[in-house]
Short mmCIF file of C-alpha atoms and ligand atoms in Angstrom, two decimals:
data_model
loop_
_atom_site.label_atom_id
_atom_site.label_comp_id
_atom_site.label_asym_id
_atom_site.label_seq_id
_atom_site.Cartn_x
_atom_site.Cartn_y
_atom_site.Cartn_z
CA MET J 1 -5.54 18.78 8.33
CA HIS J 2 -8.95 18.88 9.89
CA MET J 3 -11.80 18.23 7.61
CA HIS J 4 -15.38 19.25 8.26
CA LYS J 5 -17.55 16.13 8.44
CA TYR J 6 -19.82 17.93 5.74
CA GLU J 7 -17.34 18.19 3.55
CA LYS J 8 -16.44 14.80 3.81
CA ILE J 9 -19.96 13.52 3.04
CA TRP J 10 -19.71 15.79 -0.33
CA LEU J 11 -16.48 14.32 -1.22
CA VAL J 12 -17.72 10.76 -0.92
CA PHE J 13 -20.98 11.92 -2.58
CA GLY J 14 -19.09 13.78 -5.42
CA GLY J 15 -16.98 10.46 -6.04
CA ILE J 16 -20.03 8.10 -6.37
CA THR J 17 -21.62 10.64 -8.77
CA LEU J 18 -18.47 10.60 -10.96
CA ILE J 19 -18.26 6.47 -11.05
CA VAL J 20 -22.23 6.26 -11.59
CA PHE J 21 -21.67 8.93 -14.68
CA LEU J 22 -18.70 7.05 -16.17
CA SER J 23 -20.47 3.65 -16.02
CA VAL J 24 -23.39 5.17 -17.76
CA ILE J 25 -21.09 6.39 -20.57
CA GLY J 26 -19.26 3.31 -20.72
CA VAL J 27 -22.22 1.08 -20.94
CA SER J 28 -23.92 3.19 -23.44
CA ALA J 29 -20.76 3.40 -25.56
CA PHE J 30 -20.41 -0.28 -25.47
CA ALA J 31 -24.12 -0.78 -26.51
CA MET J 32 -24.22 1.69 -29.25
CA GLY J 33 -21.42 0.62 -31.38
CA HIS J 34 -18.21 -1.45 -29.82
CA HIS J 35 -20.34 -4.93 -30.07
CA PRO J 36 -22.99 -4.71 -32.80
CA PRO J 37 -24.87 -8.26 -32.94
CA SER J 38 -23.13 -9.37 -36.04
CA ASP J 39 -19.79 -9.91 -34.50
CA MET J 40 -20.16 -12.34 -31.97
CA THR J 41 -16.79 -14.01 -33.18
CA THR J 42 -13.25 -12.39 -32.38
CA ILE J 43 -10.13 -12.67 -34.43
CA ASP J 44 -6.61 -11.20 -33.67
CA PRO J 45 -6.65 -8.12 -36.28
CA GLU J 46 -2.73 -8.24 -36.35
CA LYS J 47 -2.88 -11.69 -37.77
CA VAL J 48 -5.89 -11.76 -40.20
CA LYS J 49 -4.08 -13.00 -43.31
CA GLU J 50 -2.95 -16.22 -41.12
CA THR J 51 -6.13 -17.00 -39.51
CA ALA J 52 -8.74 -19.13 -41.18
CA PRO J 53 -10.86 -18.61 -43.26
CA PHE J 54 -9.30 -15.29 -43.90
CA ASP J 55 -5.80 -16.79 -44.85
CA ASP J 56 -7.76 -17.94 -48.02
CA PRO J 57 -10.66 -15.43 -49.00
CA GLY J 58 -13.19 -15.72 -51.68
CA LEU J 59 -16.10 -17.58 -52.83
CA LYS J 60 -16.83 -20.91 -51.55
CA LYS J 61 -19.69 -22.90 -52.89
CA ILE J 62 -21.00 -24.82 -49.60
CA GLY J 63 -24.53 -26.34 -50.79
CA ASP J 64 -27.11 -26.05 -53.60
CA ASN J 65 -26.50 -22.75 -54.98
CA GLU J 66 -25.28 -21.55 -51.44
CA TYR J 67 -21.98 -20.03 -50.97
CA GLU J 68 -19.81 -18.47 -48.40
CA ALA J 69 -18.01 -15.12 -49.24
CA VAL J 70 -15.03 -14.57 -47.12
CA MET J 71 -13.81 -10.97 -47.46
CA VAL J 72 -11.03 -8.93 -45.88
CA ALA J 73 -12.29 -5.34 -45.80
CA GLN J 74 -9.18 -2.84 -45.72
CA ALA J 75 -7.99 0.77 -47.03
CA PHE J 76 -9.66 1.00 -49.60
CA MET J 77 -10.71 -2.08 -50.84
CA PHE J 78 -13.06 -5.54 -50.45
CA GLY J 79 -10.93 -7.90 -52.14
CA GLU J 80 -11.64 -9.56 -55.76
CA PRO J 81 -15.30 -9.06 -57.58
CA LEU J 82 -17.22 -12.14 -56.69
CA GLU J 83 -19.49 -13.84 -59.31
CA VAL J 84 -22.89 -15.89 -58.22
CA PRO J 85 -25.67 -17.46 -59.95
CA LYS J 86 -29.04 -15.83 -59.64
CA GLY J 87 -30.94 -17.19 -56.63
CA ALA J 88 -27.73 -17.68 -54.79
CA THR J 89 -28.11 -17.44 -50.94
CA VAL J 90 -24.31 -15.79 -50.06
CA HIS J 91 -23.32 -15.85 -46.73
CA PHE J 92 -20.57 -13.33 -45.99
CA LYS J 93 -17.87 -13.49 -43.48
CA VAL J 94 -16.31 -10.21 -43.28
CA THR J 95 -13.25 -8.63 -40.88
CA SER J 96 -11.06 -5.75 -41.21
CA ALA J 97 -7.53 -5.73 -41.63
CA ASP J 98 -7.33 -2.20 -40.44
CA VAL J 99 -9.99 0.34 -39.18
CA VAL J 100 -13.83 0.13 -38.98
CA HIS J 101 -15.32 0.08 -42.49
CA GLY J 102 -18.93 -0.23 -43.68
CA PHE J 103 -20.23 -3.31 -45.68
CA SER J 104 -23.58 -2.29 -47.42
CA ILE J 105 -25.10 -3.61 -50.56
CA PRO J 106 -27.49 -0.73 -52.05
CA GLY J 107 -31.01 -2.56 -52.98
CA THR J 108 -30.79 -5.38 -50.34
CA ASN J 109 -30.94 -5.09 -46.71
CA VAL J 110 -27.09 -5.98 -46.52
CA ASN J 111 -25.56 -3.24 -43.89
CA MET J 112 -23.05 -3.63 -41.19
CA MET J 113 -20.03 -2.22 -39.83
CA ILE J 114 -16.82 -4.17 -39.96
CA THR J 115 -14.84 -3.79 -36.89
CA PRO J 116 -11.35 -4.85 -36.70
CA GLY J 117 -10.88 -8.04 -34.15
CA HIS J 118 -14.47 -9.39 -35.23
CA ILE J 119 -16.16 -11.89 -37.81
CA ASN J 120 -19.19 -9.96 -39.05
CA THR J 121 -21.41 -12.22 -40.93
CA ILE J 122 -24.58 -11.49 -42.82
CA THR J 123 -26.91 -13.43 -45.39
CA HIS J 124 -28.56 -12.48 -48.30
CA LYS J 125 -30.06 -14.28 -51.19
CA PHE J 126 -29.62 -12.71 -54.67
CA ASP J 127 -33.01 -13.41 -56.27
CA GLU J 128 -32.45 -10.83 -59.18
CA ALA J 129 -29.49 -10.93 -61.78
CA GLY J 130 -27.38 -7.81 -62.14
CA GLU J 131 -24.40 -6.04 -60.75
CA PHE J 132 -24.36 -5.18 -57.15
CA LEU J 133 -22.01 -2.67 -55.42
CA ILE J 134 -20.41 -3.39 -52.18
CA ILE J 135 -20.03 0.39 -50.48
CA CYS J 136 -18.33 1.33 -47.30
CA ASN J 137 -20.19 3.65 -45.46
CA GLU J 138 -18.09 4.52 -42.42
CA TYR J 139 -15.63 6.95 -43.06
CA CYS J 140 -12.22 5.38 -42.97
CA GLY J 141 -9.76 7.72 -44.66
CA VAL J 142 -8.59 9.44 -47.77
CA GLY J 143 -9.88 6.76 -50.08
CA HIS J 144 -13.13 6.04 -48.28
CA GLN J 145 -15.21 7.47 -51.20
CA ALA J 146 -13.56 5.00 -53.60
CA MET J 147 -13.81 1.94 -51.30
CA SER J 148 -16.29 -0.58 -53.06
CA GLY J 149 -16.72 -3.80 -54.38
CA LYS J 150 -18.74 -5.70 -56.79
CA ILE J 151 -20.79 -8.56 -57.05
CA GLU J 152 -22.00 -10.15 -60.30
CA VAL J 153 -25.28 -12.02 -60.31
CA ASN J 154 -25.95 -13.95 -63.33
CU1 CUA K 201 -13.87 1.75 -45.76
CU2 CUA K 201 -14.92 4.04 -45.90
#
């Protein structure tokens, strides 16, 4: 089949436009949510419970009123309630065992997205005593509204 020279040019031009368009979409999707800055470390999402430190979740004292809180978010919970003394600095290490969850502690600046396959970290110093809620602010299924955790600061 004979193709007119201009038709060929337009075909190539269309192809290039499509590639540029798809790259732009791919790059923005990548930048916008798939890799938030808090999740530099990766983990096999199928083996969360066998992978340290998530094989032994909970609170560990790592210094002078300094703690590491290892948590696995999954439909529809964050694990056992935590209890820390007033003034405690808590380094949260959180991953998901299933879908994307939120991890937000109202009244603080703790707010991150928990993506399966990543270890999401954030640090907060609890200067005031009280009961803090951890809430999921990413829609994750039928139990999303009820998904919460608790931190007691004494
Ligand atoms: Cu977990 Cu919404």
